[in-house]
């Protein structure tokens, strides 16, 4: 894979969280914009923030996202332990930590 392809296609990381393996990828700039807008809105429910990040980061082994926008409510309806595991994996792949989220919330 050349530099251009690597830049445009992102990076897929297999991640194991509490015994469950997820494939996650780094969000695109557009996906990051949407995720950031949710965080900046103080009234956004936590489950919507988690589901949105999962939608834009959880993928198959080839990097193809497995969820689309129409499935965000289905993701929100998942059991909390599964939501948290997938969310934590997506946060790690995108180098998003508590400090970054708090910084976005202040803007």
mmCIF file with all atom_site columns, C-alpha atoms in Angstrom:
data_model
loop_
_atom_site.group_PDB
_atom_site.id
_atom_site.type_symbol
_atom_site.label_atom_id
_atom_site.label_alt_id
_atom_site.label_comp_id
_atom_site.label_asym_id
_atom_site.label_entity_id
_atom_site.label_seq_id
_atom_site.pdbx_PDB_ins_code
_atom_site.Cartn_x
_atom_site.Cartn_y
_atom_site.Cartn_z
_atom_site.occupancy
_atom_site.B_iso_or_equiv
_atom_site.pdbx_formal_charge
_atom_site.auth_seq_id
_atom_site.auth_comp_id
_atom_site.auth_asym_id
_atom_site.auth_atom_id
_atom_site.pdbx_PDB_model_num
ATOM 1   C CA . UNK A 1 1   ? 0.000   0.000   0.000  1.00 0.00 ? 1   UNK A CA 1
ATOM 2   C CA . UNK A 1 2   ? 1.416   3.345   -1.028 1.00 0.00 ? 2   UNK A CA 1
ATOM 3   C CA . UNK A 1 3   ? 1.502   6.477   1.068  1.00 0.00 ? 3   UNK A CA 1
ATOM 4   C CA . UNK A 1 4   ? -1.580  7.947   -0.639 1.00 0.00 ? 4   UNK A CA 1
ATOM 5   C CA . UNK A 1 5   ? -3.611  4.746   -0.192 1.00 0.00 ? 5   UNK A CA 1
ATOM 6   C CA . UNK A 1 6   ? -2.569  4.454   3.433  1.00 0.00 ? 6   UNK A CA 1
ATOM 7   C CA . UNK A 1 7   ? -3.532  8.058   4.080  1.00 0.00 ? 7   UNK A CA 1
ATOM 8   C CA . UNK A 1 8   ? -6.925  7.819   2.383  1.00 0.00 ? 8   UNK A CA 1
ATOM 9   C CA . UNK A 1 9   ? -7.915  4.334   3.523  1.00 0.00 ? 9   UNK A CA 1
ATOM 10  C CA . UNK A 1 10  ? -7.040  4.585   7.191  1.00 0.00 ? 10  UNK A CA 1
ATOM 11  C CA . UNK A 1 11  ? -5.722  1.921   9.476  1.00 0.00 ? 11  UNK A CA 1
ATOM 12  C CA . UNK A 1 12  ? -7.547  -1.152  10.795 1.00 0.00 ? 12  UNK A CA 1
ATOM 13  C CA . UNK A 1 13  ? -6.628  -2.435  14.241 1.00 0.00 ? 13  UNK A CA 1
ATOM 14  C CA . UNK A 1 14  ? -7.805  -5.694  15.759 1.00 0.00 ? 14  UNK A CA 1
ATOM 15  C CA . UNK A 1 15  ? -8.523  -4.908  19.405 1.00 0.00 ? 15  UNK A CA 1
ATOM 16  C CA . UNK A 1 16  ? -9.454  -7.259  22.224 1.00 0.00 ? 16  UNK A CA 1
ATOM 17  C CA . UNK A 1 17  ? -11.562 -5.772  25.026 1.00 0.00 ? 17  UNK A CA 1
ATOM 18  C CA . UNK A 1 18  ? -12.631 -8.033  27.899 1.00 0.00 ? 18  UNK A CA 1
ATOM 19  C CA . UNK A 1 19  ? -12.162 -11.127 25.734 1.00 0.00 ? 19  UNK A CA 1
ATOM 20  C CA . UNK A 1 20  ? -14.109 -9.810  22.728 1.00 0.00 ? 20  UNK A CA 1
ATOM 21  C CA . UNK A 1 21  ? -12.222 -8.987  19.527 1.00 0.00 ? 21  UNK A CA 1
ATOM 22  C CA . UNK A 1 22  ? -13.235 -5.917  17.550 1.00 0.00 ? 22  UNK A CA 1
ATOM 23  C CA . UNK A 1 23  ? -11.840 -4.464  14.380 1.00 0.00 ? 23  UNK A CA 1
ATOM 24  C CA . UNK A 1 24  ? -11.723 -0.712  14.586 1.00 0.00 ? 24  UNK A CA 1
ATOM 25  C CA . UNK A 1 25  ? -10.438 1.967   12.302 1.00 0.00 ? 25  UNK A CA 1
ATOM 26  C CA . UNK A 1 26  ? -9.524  5.580   12.610 1.00 0.00 ? 26  UNK A CA 1
ATOM 27  C CA . UNK A 1 27  ? -12.431 7.880   11.784 1.00 0.00 ? 27  UNK A CA 1
ATOM 28  C CA . UNK A 1 28  ? -12.412 10.014  8.669  1.00 0.00 ? 28  UNK A CA 1
ATOM 29  C CA . UNK A 1 29  ? -12.296 13.777  9.016  1.00 0.00 ? 29  UNK A CA 1
ATOM 30  C CA . UNK A 1 30  ? -16.015 14.017  8.208  1.00 0.00 ? 30  UNK A CA 1
ATOM 31  C CA . UNK A 1 31  ? -16.928 11.383  10.789 1.00 0.00 ? 31  UNK A CA 1
ATOM 32  C CA . UNK A 1 32  ? -14.773 13.163  13.358 1.00 0.00 ? 32  UNK A CA 1
ATOM 33  C CA . UNK A 1 33  ? -16.642 16.419  12.623 1.00 0.00 ? 33  UNK A CA 1
ATOM 34  C CA . UNK A 1 34  ? -19.980 14.722  13.322 1.00 0.00 ? 34  UNK A CA 1
ATOM 35  C CA . UNK A 1 35  ? -18.694 13.044  16.471 1.00 0.00 ? 35  UNK A CA 1
ATOM 36  C CA . UNK A 1 36  ? -17.212 16.320  17.743 1.00 0.00 ? 36  UNK A CA 1
ATOM 37  C CA . UNK A 1 37  ? -20.516 18.150  17.126 1.00 0.00 ? 37  UNK A CA 1
ATOM 38  C CA . UNK A 1 38  ? -22.317 15.612  19.323 1.00 0.00 ? 38  UNK A CA 1
ATOM 39  C CA . UNK A 1 39  ? -19.839 15.993  22.151 1.00 0.00 ? 39  UNK A CA 1
ATOM 40  C CA . UNK A 1 40  ? -20.023 19.771  22.002 1.00 0.00 ? 40  UNK A CA 1
ATOM 41  C CA . UNK A 1 41  ? -23.810 19.649  22.415 1.00 0.00 ? 41  UNK A CA 1
ATOM 42  C CA . UNK A 1 42  ? -24.191 19.428  26.191 1.00 0.00 ? 42  UNK A CA 1
ATOM 43  C CA . UNK A 1 43  ? -27.629 17.747  25.957 1.00 0.00 ? 43  UNK A CA 1
ATOM 44  C CA . UNK A 1 44  ? -26.512 14.766  23.859 1.00 0.00 ? 44  UNK A CA 1
ATOM 45  C CA . UNK A 1 45  ? -27.260 11.436  25.599 1.00 0.00 ? 45  UNK A CA 1
ATOM 46  C CA . UNK A 1 46  ? -24.208 9.293   26.365 1.00 0.00 ? 46  UNK A CA 1
ATOM 47  C CA . UNK A 1 47  ? -25.671 6.358   24.442 1.00 0.00 ? 47  UNK A CA 1
ATOM 48  C CA . UNK A 1 48  ? -25.875 8.509   21.290 1.00 0.00 ? 48  UNK A CA 1
ATOM 49  C CA . UNK A 1 49  ? -22.255 9.581   21.649 1.00 0.00 ? 49  UNK A CA 1
ATOM 50  C CA . UNK A 1 50  ? -21.157 5.969   22.153 1.00 0.00 ? 50  UNK A CA 1
ATOM 51  C CA . UNK A 1 51  ? -23.291 4.667   19.261 1.00 0.00 ? 51  UNK A CA 1
ATOM 52  C CA . UNK A 1 52  ? -22.015 7.346   16.890 1.00 0.00 ? 52  UNK A CA 1
ATOM 53  C CA . UNK A 1 53  ? -18.376 6.565   17.578 1.00 0.00 ? 53  UNK A CA 1
ATOM 54  C CA . UNK A 1 54  ? -19.083 2.841   17.176 1.00 0.00 ? 54  UNK A CA 1
ATOM 55  C CA . UNK A 1 55  ? -20.858 3.533   13.880 1.00 0.00 ? 55  UNK A CA 1
ATOM 56  C CA . UNK A 1 56  ? -17.825 5.415   12.499 1.00 0.00 ? 56  UNK A CA 1
ATOM 57  C CA . UNK A 1 57  ? -15.065 3.169   13.854 1.00 0.00 ? 57  UNK A CA 1
ATOM 58  C CA . UNK A 1 58  ? -16.130 -0.488  14.203 1.00 0.00 ? 58  UNK A CA 1
ATOM 59  C CA . UNK A 1 59  ? -15.410 -2.341  10.973 1.00 0.00 ? 59  UNK A CA 1
ATOM 60  C CA . UNK A 1 60  ? -14.633 -5.733  9.506  1.00 0.00 ? 60  UNK A CA 1
ATOM 61  C CA . UNK A 1 61  ? -11.080 -7.002  9.014  1.00 0.00 ? 61  UNK A CA 1
ATOM 62  C CA . UNK A 1 62  ? -10.886 -5.153  5.666  1.00 0.00 ? 62  UNK A CA 1
ATOM 63  C CA . UNK A 1 63  ? -11.786 -1.779  7.169  1.00 0.00 ? 63  UNK A CA 1
ATOM 64  C CA . UNK A 1 64  ? -15.353 -1.682  5.848  1.00 0.00 ? 64  UNK A CA 1
ATOM 65  C CA . UNK A 1 65  ? -17.653 -0.066  8.392  1.00 0.00 ? 65  UNK A CA 1
ATOM 66  C CA . UNK A 1 66  ? -20.287 -2.532  9.569  1.00 0.00 ? 66  UNK A CA 1
ATOM 67  C CA . UNK A 1 67  ? -22.951 -0.016  10.637 1.00 0.00 ? 67  UNK A CA 1
ATOM 68  C CA . UNK A 1 68  ? -24.648 2.848   8.808  1.00 0.00 ? 68  UNK A CA 1
ATOM 69  C CA . UNK A 1 69  ? -26.459 5.962   10.050 1.00 0.00 ? 69  UNK A CA 1
ATOM 70  C CA . UNK A 1 70  ? -29.831 4.195   9.995  1.00 0.00 ? 70  UNK A CA 1
ATOM 71  C CA . UNK A 1 71  ? -28.542 1.722   12.610 1.00 0.00 ? 71  UNK A CA 1
ATOM 72  C CA . UNK A 1 72  ? -27.454 4.213   15.265 1.00 0.00 ? 72  UNK A CA 1
ATOM 73  C CA . UNK A 1 73  ? -30.638 3.659   17.288 1.00 0.00 ? 73  UNK A CA 1
ATOM 74  C CA . UNK A 1 74  ? -30.119 -0.122  17.054 1.00 0.00 ? 74  UNK A CA 1
ATOM 75  C CA . UNK A 1 75  ? -26.590 0.335   18.395 1.00 0.00 ? 75  UNK A CA 1
ATOM 76  C CA . UNK A 1 76  ? -27.974 2.470   21.255 1.00 0.00 ? 76  UNK A CA 1
ATOM 77  C CA . UNK A 1 77  ? -30.344 -0.384  22.147 1.00 0.00 ? 77  UNK A CA 1
ATOM 78  C CA . UNK A 1 78  ? -27.457 -2.840  22.614 1.00 0.00 ? 78  UNK A CA 1
ATOM 79  C CA . UNK A 1 79  ? -26.646 -4.014  26.122 1.00 0.00 ? 79  UNK A CA 1
ATOM 80  C CA . UNK A 1 80  ? -24.478 -1.513  27.981 1.00 0.00 ? 80  UNK A CA 1
ATOM 81  C CA . UNK A 1 81  ? -21.497 -3.880  28.513 1.00 0.00 ? 81  UNK A CA 1
ATOM 82  C CA . UNK A 1 82  ? -21.246 -4.470  24.741 1.00 0.00 ? 82  UNK A CA 1
ATOM 83  C CA . UNK A 1 83  ? -21.650 -0.762  24.025 1.00 0.00 ? 83  UNK A CA 1
ATOM 84  C CA . UNK A 1 84  ? -18.884 0.072   26.466 1.00 0.00 ? 84  UNK A CA 1
ATOM 85  C CA . UNK A 1 85  ? -16.508 -2.580  25.070 1.00 0.00 ? 85  UNK A CA 1
ATOM 86  C CA . UNK A 1 86  ? -16.931 -1.438  21.466 1.00 0.00 ? 86  UNK A CA 1
ATOM 87  C CA . UNK A 1 87  ? -16.802 2.241   22.498 1.00 0.00 ? 87  UNK A CA 1
ATOM 88  C CA . UNK A 1 88  ? -13.578 1.715   24.461 1.00 0.00 ? 88  UNK A CA 1
ATOM 89  C CA . UNK A 1 89  ? -11.993 -0.053  21.473 1.00 0.00 ? 89  UNK A CA 1
ATOM 90  C CA . UNK A 1 90  ? -13.031 2.784   19.139 1.00 0.00 ? 90  UNK A CA 1
ATOM 91  C CA . UNK A 1 91  ? -11.741 5.412   21.586 1.00 0.00 ? 91  UNK A CA 1
ATOM 92  C CA . UNK A 1 92  ? -8.361  3.679   21.758 1.00 0.00 ? 92  UNK A CA 1
ATOM 93  C CA . UNK A 1 93  ? -8.051  3.339   17.963 1.00 0.00 ? 93  UNK A CA 1
ATOM 94  C CA . UNK A 1 94  ? -8.843  7.022   17.514 1.00 0.00 ? 94  UNK A CA 1
ATOM 95  C CA . UNK A 1 95  ? -6.579  8.184   20.350 1.00 0.00 ? 95  UNK A CA 1
ATOM 96  C CA . UNK A 1 96  ? -9.554  9.761   22.112 1.00 0.00 ? 96  UNK A CA 1
ATOM 97  C CA . UNK A 1 97  ? -9.282  9.858   25.861 1.00 0.00 ? 97  UNK A CA 1
ATOM 98  C CA . UNK A 1 98  ? -11.058 11.614  28.691 1.00 0.00 ? 98  UNK A CA 1
ATOM 99  C CA . UNK A 1 99  ? -8.804  14.662  28.279 1.00 0.00 ? 99  UNK A CA 1
ATOM 100 C CA . UNK A 1 100 ? -9.728  15.029  24.585 1.00 0.00 ? 100 UNK A CA 1
ATOM 101 C CA . UNK A 1 101 ? -13.461 14.670  25.287 1.00 0.00 ? 101 UNK A CA 1
ATOM 102 C CA . UNK A 1 102 ? -13.317 17.221  28.107 1.00 0.00 ? 102 UNK A CA 1
ATOM 103 C CA . UNK A 1 103 ? -11.454 19.620  25.806 1.00 0.00 ? 103 UNK A CA 1
ATOM 104 C CA . UNK A 1 104 ? -14.113 19.289  23.121 1.00 0.00 ? 104 UNK A CA 1
ATOM 105 C CA . UNK A 1 105 ? -16.903 19.815  25.649 1.00 0.00 ? 105 UNK A CA 1
ATOM 106 C CA . UNK A 1 106 ? -15.324 23.130  26.737 1.00 0.00 ? 106 UNK A CA 1
ATOM 107 C CA . UNK A 1 107 ? -15.228 24.556  23.183 1.00 0.00 ? 107 UNK A CA 1
#
